[in-house]
PDB file of C-alpha atoms in Angstrom:
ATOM      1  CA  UNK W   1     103.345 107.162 109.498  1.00  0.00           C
ATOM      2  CA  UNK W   2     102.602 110.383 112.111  1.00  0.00           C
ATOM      3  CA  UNK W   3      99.989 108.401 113.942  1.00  0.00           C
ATOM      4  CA  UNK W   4      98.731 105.749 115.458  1.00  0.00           C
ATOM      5  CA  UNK W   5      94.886 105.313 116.932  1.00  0.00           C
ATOM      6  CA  UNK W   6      92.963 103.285 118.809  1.00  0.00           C
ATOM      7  CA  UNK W   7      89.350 102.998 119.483  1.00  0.00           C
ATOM      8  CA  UNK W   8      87.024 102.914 122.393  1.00  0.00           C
ATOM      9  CA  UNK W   9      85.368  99.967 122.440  1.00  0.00           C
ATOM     10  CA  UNK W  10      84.835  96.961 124.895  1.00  0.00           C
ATOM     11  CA  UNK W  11      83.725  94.336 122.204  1.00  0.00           C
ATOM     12  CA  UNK W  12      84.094  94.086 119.268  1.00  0.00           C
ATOM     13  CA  UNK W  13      80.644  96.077 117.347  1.00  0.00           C
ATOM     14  CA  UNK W  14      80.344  93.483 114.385  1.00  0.00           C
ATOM     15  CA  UNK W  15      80.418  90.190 113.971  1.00  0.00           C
ATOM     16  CA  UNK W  16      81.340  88.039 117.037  1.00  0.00           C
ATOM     17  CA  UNK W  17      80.759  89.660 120.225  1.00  0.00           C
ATOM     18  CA  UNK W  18      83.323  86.963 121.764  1.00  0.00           C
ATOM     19  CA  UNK W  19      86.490  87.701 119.608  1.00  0.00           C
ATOM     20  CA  UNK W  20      89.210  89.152 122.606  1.00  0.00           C
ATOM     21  CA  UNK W  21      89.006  93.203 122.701  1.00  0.00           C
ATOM     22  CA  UNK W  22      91.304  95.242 124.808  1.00  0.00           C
ATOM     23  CA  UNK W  23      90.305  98.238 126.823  1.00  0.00           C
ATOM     24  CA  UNK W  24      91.447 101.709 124.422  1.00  0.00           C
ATOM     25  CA  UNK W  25      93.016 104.012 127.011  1.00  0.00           C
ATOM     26  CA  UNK W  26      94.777 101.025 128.949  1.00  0.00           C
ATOM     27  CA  UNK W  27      96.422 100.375 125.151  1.00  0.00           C
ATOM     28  CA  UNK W  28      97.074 103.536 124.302  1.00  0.00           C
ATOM     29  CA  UNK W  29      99.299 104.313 127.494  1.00  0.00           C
ATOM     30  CA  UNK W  30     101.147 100.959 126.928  1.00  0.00           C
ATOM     31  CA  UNK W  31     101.718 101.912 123.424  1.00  0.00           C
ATOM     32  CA  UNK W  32     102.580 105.675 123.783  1.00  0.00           C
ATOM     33  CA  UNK W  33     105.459 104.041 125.629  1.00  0.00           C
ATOM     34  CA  UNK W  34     106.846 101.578 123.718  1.00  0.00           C
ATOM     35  CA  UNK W  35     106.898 103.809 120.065  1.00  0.00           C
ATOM     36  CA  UNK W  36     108.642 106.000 120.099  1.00  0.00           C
ATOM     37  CA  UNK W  37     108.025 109.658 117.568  1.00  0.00           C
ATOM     38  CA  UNK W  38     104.527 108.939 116.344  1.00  0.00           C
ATOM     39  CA  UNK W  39     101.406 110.791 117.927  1.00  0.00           C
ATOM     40  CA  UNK W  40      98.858 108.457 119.170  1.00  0.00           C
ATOM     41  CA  UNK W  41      94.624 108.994 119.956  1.00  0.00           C
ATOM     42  CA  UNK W  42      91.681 107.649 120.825  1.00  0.00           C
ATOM     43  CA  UNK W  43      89.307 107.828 117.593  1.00  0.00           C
ATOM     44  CA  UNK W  44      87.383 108.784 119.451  1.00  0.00           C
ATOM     45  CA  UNK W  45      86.861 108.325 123.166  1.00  0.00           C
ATOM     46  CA  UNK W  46      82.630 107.662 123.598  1.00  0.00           C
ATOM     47  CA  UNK W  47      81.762 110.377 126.164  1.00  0.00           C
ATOM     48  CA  UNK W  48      79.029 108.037 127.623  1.00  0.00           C
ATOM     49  CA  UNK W  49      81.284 105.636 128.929  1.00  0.00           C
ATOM     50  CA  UNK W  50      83.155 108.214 131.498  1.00  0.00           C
ATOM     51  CA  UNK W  51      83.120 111.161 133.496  1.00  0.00           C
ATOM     52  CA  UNK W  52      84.893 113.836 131.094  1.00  0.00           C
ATOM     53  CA  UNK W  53      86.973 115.038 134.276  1.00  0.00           C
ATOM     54  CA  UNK W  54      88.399 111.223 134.597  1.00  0.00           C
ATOM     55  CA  UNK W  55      88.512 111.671 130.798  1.00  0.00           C
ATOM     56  CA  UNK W  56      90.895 114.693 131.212  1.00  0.00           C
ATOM     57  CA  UNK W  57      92.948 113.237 133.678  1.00  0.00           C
ATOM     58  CA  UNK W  58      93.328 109.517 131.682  1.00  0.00           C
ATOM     59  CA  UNK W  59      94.552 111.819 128.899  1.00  0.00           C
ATOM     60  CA  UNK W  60      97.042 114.391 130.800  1.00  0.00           C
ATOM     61  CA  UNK W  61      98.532 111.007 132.248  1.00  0.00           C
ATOM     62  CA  UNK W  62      98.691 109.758 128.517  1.00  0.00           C
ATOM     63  CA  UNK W  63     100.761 112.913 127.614  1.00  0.00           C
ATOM     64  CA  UNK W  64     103.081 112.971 129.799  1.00  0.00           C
ATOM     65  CA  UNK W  65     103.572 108.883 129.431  1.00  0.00           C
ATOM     66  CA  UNK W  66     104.223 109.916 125.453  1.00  0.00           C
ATOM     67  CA  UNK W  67     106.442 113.509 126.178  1.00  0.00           C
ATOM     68  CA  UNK W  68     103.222 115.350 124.529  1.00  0.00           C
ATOM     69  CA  UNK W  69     102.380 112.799 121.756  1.00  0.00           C
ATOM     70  CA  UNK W  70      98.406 112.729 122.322  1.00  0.00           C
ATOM     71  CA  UNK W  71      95.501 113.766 120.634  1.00  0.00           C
ATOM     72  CA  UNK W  72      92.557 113.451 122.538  1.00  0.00           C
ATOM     73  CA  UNK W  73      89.390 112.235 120.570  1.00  0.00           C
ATOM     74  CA  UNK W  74      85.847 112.087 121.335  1.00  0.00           C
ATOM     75  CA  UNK W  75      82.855 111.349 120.327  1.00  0.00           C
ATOM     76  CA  UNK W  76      78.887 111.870 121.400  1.00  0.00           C
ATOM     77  CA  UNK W  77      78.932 107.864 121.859  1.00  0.00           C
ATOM     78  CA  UNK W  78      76.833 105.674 119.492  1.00  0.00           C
ATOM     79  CA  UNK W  79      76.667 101.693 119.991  1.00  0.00           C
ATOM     80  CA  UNK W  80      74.096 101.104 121.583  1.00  0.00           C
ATOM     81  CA  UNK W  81      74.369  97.069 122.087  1.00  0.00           C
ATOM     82  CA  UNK W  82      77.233  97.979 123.889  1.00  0.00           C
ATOM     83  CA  UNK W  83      75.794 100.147 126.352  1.00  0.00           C
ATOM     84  CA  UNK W  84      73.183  97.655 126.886  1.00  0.00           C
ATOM     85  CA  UNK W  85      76.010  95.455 127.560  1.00  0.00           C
ATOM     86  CA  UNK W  86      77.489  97.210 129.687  1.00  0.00           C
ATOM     87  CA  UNK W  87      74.684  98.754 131.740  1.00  0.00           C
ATOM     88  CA  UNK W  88      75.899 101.854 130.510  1.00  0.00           C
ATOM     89  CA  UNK W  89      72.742 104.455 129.998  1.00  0.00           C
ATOM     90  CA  UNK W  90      72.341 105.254 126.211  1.00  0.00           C
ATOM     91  CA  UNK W  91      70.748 108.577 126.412  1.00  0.00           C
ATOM     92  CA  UNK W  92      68.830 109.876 123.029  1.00  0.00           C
ATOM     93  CA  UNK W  93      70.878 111.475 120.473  1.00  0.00           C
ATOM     94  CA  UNK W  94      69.641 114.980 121.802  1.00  0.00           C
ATOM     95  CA  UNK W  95      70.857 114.873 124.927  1.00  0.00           C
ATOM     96  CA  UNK W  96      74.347 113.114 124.243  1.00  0.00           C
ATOM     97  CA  UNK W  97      75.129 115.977 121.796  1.00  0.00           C
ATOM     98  CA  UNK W  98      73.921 118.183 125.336  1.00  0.00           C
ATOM     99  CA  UNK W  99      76.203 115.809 126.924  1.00  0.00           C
ATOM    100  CA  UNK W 100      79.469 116.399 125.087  1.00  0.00           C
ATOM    101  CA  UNK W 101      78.992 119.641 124.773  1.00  0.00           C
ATOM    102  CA  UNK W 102      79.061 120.204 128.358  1.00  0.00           C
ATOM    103  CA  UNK W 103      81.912 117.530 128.318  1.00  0.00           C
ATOM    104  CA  UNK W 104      84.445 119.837 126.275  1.00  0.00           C
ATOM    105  CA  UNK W 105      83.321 122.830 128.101  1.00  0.00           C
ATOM    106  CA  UNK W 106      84.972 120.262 131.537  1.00  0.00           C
ATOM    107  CA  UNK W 107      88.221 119.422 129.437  1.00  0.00           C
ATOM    108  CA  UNK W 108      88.728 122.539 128.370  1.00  0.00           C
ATOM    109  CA  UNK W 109      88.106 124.056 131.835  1.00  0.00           C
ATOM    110  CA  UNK W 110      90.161 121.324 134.074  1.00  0.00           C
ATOM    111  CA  UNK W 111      93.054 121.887 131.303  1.00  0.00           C
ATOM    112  CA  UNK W 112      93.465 125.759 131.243  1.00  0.00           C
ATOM    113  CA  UNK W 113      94.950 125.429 134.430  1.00  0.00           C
ATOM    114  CA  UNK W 114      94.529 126.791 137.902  1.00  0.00           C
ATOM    115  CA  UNK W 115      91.427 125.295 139.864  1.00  0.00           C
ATOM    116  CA  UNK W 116      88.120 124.882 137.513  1.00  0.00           C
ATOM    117  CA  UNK W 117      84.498 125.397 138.417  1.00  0.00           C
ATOM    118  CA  UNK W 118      81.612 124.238 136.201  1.00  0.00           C
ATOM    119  CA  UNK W 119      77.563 124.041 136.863  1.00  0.00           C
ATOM    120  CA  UNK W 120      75.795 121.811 134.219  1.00  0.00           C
ATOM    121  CA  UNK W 121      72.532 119.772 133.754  1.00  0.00           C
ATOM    122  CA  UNK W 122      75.319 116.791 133.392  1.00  0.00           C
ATOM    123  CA  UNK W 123      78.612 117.078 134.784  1.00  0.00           C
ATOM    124  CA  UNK W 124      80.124 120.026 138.075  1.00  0.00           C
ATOM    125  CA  UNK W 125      82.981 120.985 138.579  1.00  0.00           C
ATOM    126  CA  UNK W 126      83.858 121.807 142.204  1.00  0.00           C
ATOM    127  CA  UNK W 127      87.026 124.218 142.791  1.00  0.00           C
ATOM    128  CA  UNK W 128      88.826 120.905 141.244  1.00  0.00           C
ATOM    129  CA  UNK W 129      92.278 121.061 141.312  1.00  0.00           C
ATOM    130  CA  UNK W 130      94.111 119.342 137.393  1.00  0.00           C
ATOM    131  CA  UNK W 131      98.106 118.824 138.438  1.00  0.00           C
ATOM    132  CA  UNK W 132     100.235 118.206 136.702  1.00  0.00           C
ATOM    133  CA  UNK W 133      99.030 119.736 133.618  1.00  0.00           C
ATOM    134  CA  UNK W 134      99.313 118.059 130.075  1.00  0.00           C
ATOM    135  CA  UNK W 135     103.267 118.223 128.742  1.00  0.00           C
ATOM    136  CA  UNK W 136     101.508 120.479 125.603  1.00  0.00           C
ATOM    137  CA  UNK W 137     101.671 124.053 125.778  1.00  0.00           C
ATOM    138  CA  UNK W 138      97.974 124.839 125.585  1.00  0.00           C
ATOM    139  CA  UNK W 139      96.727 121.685 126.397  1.00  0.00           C
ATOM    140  CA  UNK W 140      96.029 118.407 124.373  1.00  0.00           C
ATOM    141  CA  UNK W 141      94.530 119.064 121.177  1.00  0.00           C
ATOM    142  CA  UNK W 142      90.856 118.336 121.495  1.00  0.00           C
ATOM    143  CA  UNK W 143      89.246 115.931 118.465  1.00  0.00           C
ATOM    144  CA  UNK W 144      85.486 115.981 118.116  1.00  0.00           C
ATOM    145  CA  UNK W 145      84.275 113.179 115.541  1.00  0.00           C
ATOM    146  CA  UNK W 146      80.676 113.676 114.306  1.00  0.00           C
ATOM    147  CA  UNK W 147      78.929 114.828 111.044  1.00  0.00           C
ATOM    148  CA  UNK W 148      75.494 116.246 112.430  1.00  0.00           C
ATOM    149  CA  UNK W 149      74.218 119.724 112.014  1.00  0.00           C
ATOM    150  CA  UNK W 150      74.551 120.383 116.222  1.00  0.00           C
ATOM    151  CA  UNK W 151      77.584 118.382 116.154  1.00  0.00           C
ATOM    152  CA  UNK W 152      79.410 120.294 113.460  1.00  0.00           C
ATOM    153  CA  UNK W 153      78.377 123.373 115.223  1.00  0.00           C
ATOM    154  CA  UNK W 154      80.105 122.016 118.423  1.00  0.00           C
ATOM    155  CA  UNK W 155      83.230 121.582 116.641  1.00  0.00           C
ATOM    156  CA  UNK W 156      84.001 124.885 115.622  1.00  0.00           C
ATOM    157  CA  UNK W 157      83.234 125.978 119.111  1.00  0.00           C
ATOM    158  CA  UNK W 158      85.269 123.695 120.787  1.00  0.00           C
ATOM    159  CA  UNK W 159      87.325 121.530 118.549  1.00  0.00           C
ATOM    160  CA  UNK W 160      91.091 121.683 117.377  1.00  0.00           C
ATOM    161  CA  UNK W 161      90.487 118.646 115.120  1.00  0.00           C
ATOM    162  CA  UNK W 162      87.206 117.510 113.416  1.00  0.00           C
ATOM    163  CA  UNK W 163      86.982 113.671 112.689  1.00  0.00           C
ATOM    164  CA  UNK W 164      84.777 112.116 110.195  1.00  0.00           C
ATOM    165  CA  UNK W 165      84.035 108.614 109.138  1.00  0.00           C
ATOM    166  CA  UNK W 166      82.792 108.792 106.201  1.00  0.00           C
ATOM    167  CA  UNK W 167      83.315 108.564 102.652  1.00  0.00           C
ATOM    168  CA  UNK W 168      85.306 111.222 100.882  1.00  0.00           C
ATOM    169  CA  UNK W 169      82.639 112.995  98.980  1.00  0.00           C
ATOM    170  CA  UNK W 170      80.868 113.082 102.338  1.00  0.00           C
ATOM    171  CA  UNK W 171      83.759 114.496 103.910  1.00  0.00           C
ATOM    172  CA  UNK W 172      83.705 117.407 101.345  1.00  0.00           C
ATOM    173  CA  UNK W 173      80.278 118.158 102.078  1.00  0.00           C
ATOM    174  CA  UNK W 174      80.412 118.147 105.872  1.00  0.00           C
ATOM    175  CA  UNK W 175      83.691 119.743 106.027  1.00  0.00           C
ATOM    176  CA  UNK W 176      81.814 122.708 104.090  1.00  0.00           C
ATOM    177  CA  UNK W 177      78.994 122.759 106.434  1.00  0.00           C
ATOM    178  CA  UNK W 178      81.589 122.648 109.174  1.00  0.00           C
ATOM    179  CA  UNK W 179      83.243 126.195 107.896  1.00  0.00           C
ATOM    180  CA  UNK W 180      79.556 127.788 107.981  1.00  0.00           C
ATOM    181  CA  UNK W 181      79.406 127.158 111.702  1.00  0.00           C
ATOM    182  CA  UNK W 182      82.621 128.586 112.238  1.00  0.00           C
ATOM    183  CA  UNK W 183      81.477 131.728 110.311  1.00  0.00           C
ATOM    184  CA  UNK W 184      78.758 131.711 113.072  1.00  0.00           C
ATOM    185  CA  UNK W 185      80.945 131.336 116.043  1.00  0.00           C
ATOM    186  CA  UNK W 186      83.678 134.087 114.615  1.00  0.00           C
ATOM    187  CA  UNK W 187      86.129 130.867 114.263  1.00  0.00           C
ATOM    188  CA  UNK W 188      89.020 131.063 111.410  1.00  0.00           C
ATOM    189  CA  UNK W 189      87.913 127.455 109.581  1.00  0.00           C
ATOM    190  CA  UNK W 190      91.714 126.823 109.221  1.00  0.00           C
ATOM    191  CA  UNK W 191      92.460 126.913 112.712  1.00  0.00           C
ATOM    192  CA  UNK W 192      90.851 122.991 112.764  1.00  0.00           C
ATOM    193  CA  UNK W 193      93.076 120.401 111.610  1.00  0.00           C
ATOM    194  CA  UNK W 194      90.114 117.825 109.427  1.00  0.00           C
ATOM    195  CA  UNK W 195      90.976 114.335 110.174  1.00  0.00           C
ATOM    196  CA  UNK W 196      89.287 111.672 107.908  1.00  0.00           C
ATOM    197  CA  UNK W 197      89.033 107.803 108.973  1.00  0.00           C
ATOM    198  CA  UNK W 198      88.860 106.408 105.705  1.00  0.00           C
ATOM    199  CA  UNK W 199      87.113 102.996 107.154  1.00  0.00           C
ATOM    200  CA  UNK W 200      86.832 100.231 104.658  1.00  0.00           C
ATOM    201  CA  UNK W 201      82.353 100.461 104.995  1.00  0.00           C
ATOM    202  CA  UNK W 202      82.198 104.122 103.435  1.00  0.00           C
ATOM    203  CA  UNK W 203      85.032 103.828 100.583  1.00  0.00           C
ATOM    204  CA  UNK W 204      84.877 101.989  97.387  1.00  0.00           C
ATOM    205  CA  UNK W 205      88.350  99.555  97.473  1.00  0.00           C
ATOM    206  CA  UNK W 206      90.691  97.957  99.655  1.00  0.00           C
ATOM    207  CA  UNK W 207      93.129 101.169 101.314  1.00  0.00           C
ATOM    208  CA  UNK W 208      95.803  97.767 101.788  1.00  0.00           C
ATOM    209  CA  UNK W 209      94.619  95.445  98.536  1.00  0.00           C
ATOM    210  CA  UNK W 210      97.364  97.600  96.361  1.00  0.00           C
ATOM    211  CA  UNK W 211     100.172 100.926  97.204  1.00  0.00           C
ATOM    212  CA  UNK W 212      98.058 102.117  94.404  1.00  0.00           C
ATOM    213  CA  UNK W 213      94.444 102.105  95.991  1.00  0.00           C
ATOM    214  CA  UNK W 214      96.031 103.360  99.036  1.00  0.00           C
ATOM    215  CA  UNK W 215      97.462 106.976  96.939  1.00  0.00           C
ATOM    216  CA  UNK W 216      93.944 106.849  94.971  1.00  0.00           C
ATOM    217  CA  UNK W 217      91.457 106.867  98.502  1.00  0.00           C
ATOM    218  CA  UNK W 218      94.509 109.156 100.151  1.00  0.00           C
ATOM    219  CA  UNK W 219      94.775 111.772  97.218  1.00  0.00           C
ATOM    220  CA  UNK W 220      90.757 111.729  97.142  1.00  0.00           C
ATOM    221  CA  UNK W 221      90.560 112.813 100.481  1.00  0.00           C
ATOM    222  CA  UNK W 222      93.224 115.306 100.530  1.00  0.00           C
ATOM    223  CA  UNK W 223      91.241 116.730  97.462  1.00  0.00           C
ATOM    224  CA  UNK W 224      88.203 116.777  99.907  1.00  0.00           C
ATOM    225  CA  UNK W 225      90.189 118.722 102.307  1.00  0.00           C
ATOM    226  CA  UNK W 226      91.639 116.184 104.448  1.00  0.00           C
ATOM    227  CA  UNK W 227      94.850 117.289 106.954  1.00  0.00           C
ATOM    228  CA  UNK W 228      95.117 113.840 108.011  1.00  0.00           C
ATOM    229  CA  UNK W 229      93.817 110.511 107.303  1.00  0.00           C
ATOM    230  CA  UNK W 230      93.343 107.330 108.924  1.00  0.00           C
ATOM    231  CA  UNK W 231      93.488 104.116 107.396  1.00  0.00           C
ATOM    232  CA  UNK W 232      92.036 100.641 109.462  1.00  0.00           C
ATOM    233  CA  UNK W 233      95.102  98.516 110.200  1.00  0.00           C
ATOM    234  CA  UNK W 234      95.407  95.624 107.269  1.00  0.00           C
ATOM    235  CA  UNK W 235      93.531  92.090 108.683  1.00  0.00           C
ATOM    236  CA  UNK W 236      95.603  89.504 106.226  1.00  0.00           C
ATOM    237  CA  UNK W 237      98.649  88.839 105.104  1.00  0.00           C
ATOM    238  CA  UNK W 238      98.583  90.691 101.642  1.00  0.00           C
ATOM    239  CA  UNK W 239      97.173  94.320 103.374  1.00  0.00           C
ATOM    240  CA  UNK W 240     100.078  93.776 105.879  1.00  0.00           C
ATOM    241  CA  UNK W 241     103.014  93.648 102.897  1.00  0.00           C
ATOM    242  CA  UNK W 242     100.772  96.324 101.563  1.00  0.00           C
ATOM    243  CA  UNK W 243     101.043  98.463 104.533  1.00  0.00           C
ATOM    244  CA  UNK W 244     105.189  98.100 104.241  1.00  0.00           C
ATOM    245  CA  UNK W 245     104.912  98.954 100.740  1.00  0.00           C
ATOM    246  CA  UNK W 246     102.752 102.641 101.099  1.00  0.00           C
ATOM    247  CA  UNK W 247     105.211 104.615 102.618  1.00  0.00           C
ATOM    248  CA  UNK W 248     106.811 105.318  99.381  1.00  0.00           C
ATOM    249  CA  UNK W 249     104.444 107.440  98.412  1.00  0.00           C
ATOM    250  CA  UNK W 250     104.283 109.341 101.495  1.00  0.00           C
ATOM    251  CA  UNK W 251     106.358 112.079 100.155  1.00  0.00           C
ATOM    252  CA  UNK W 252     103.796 112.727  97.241  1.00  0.00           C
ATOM    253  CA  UNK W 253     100.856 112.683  99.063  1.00  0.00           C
ATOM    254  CA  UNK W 254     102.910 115.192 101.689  1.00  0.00           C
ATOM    255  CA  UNK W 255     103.393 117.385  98.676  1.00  0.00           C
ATOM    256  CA  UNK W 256      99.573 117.083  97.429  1.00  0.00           C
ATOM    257  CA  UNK W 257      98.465 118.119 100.870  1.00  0.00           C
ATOM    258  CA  UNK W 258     101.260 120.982 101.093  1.00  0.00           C
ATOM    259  CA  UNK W 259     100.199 121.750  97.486  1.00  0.00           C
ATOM    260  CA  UNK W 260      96.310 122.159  97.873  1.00  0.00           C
ATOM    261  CA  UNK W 261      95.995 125.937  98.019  1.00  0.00           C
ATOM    262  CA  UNK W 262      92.323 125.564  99.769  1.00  0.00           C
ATOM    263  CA  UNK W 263      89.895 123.334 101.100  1.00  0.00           C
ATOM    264  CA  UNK W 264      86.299 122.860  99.640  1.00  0.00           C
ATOM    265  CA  UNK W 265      83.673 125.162 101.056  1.00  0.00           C
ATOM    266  CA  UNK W 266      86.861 128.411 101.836  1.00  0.00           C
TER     267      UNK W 266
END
């Protein structure tokens, strides 16, 4: 596998509220450290629940902890029970989209390098100093997950990597609305690496209840225009001998993708 993610929750958002649920970036730092090779992320970080300049800083930390192994996700923010929870405010849908927007312009600011400045209706930035800087030339690669018209729009003026969660047909669709708001911006569509989380709600079989589902759901979305893909880690004991067992068709669906001379909507 090339990576492993997390997400950023603090409960769990179905079923029992009181099954244990560990804090994302805490994890991810603890498991950057222990394995070794793989890339890690956050899919994807909910820009409600923190300042993006503490944001930044969690995730230059992260990198360096790895040796420049991160990908750092986010998202607009969506659950709302949990913000109730939480006494986090849950803004409208409007004005988190405002929100993260302003939130990447931060990030992408504080990483550049040298001291940042930055005047919004939501978040300042104050002659604020960002040492050290991440390990990865450039910066951390920024995910943005969403699927929305304004969102879409915000990736291809700010993302390296667009995530969607969502069902492979869906991912087709989007992914071709995506490239018309890169047209807009003046943004090559291939400079964004798609990322799909193929999550077990928005497909139609088990990824882990055969090798063989796993290559049908992977090849689908690599059809759809998929770079990368994540799968939700097995819950029983069959999905985990399942998850042992996929691997050997890596190298075919590594050839599909290497193989597929362009993605829908090019």
């Amino acid at each position: 596998f090339d990576t492993i993610c997390l997400v950023d929750h603090f409960m769990p958002v179905r079923g029992s509220l009181d099954e244990p649920f560990l804090e994302g970036w805490t994890l991810l730092a603890a498991l950057g450290a222990l394995v070794p090779r793989v890339r890690v992320a956050i899919i994807v970080s909910g820009n409600t629940y923190r300042n993006p300049a503490l944001l930044a800083k969690q995730a230059a930390t992260v990198d360096h902890i790895t040796g420049g192994r991160l990908d750092l996700g986010i998202g607009a923010g969506w659950v709302e029970h949990e913000h109730i929870a939480y006494g986090f405010r849950f803004p409208t849908p409007g004005e988190r989209v405002d929100m993260l927007r302003e939130a990447c312009i931060v990030i992408r600011s504080l990483m550049a390098g040298g001291r940042a400045n930055f005047t919004g209706q939501h978040y300042q930035l104050v002659d604020a100093p960002f040492q050290p800087p991440p390990v990865q030339p450039g910066g951390i690669p920024l995910m943005v997950a969403g699927e929305g018209d304004r969102m879409l729009k915000l990736t291809a003026e700010f993302a390296d990597i667009w995530n969607l969660n969502n069902s492979p047909e869906r991912f087709a669709e989007r992914g071709a609305r995506l490239n018309h708001y890169c047209a807009i911006v003046g943004r090559d569509p291939e400079s964004i690496r798609w990322s799909a989380f193929s999550f077990p709600l928005v497909v139609d079989r088990d990824a882990f209840g055969s090798v063989e589902n796993f290559r049908y759901l992977a090849l689908r979305y690599i059809a759809a225009g998929a770079d990368e893909i994540q799968f939700r880690f097995p819950e029983d004991e069959r999905g985990v001998e399942t998850l042992h067992a996929v691997p050997s068709v890596f190298d075919e669906l590594r050839a599909a993708h290497a193989e597929r001379t362009m993605r829908p909507g090019l």
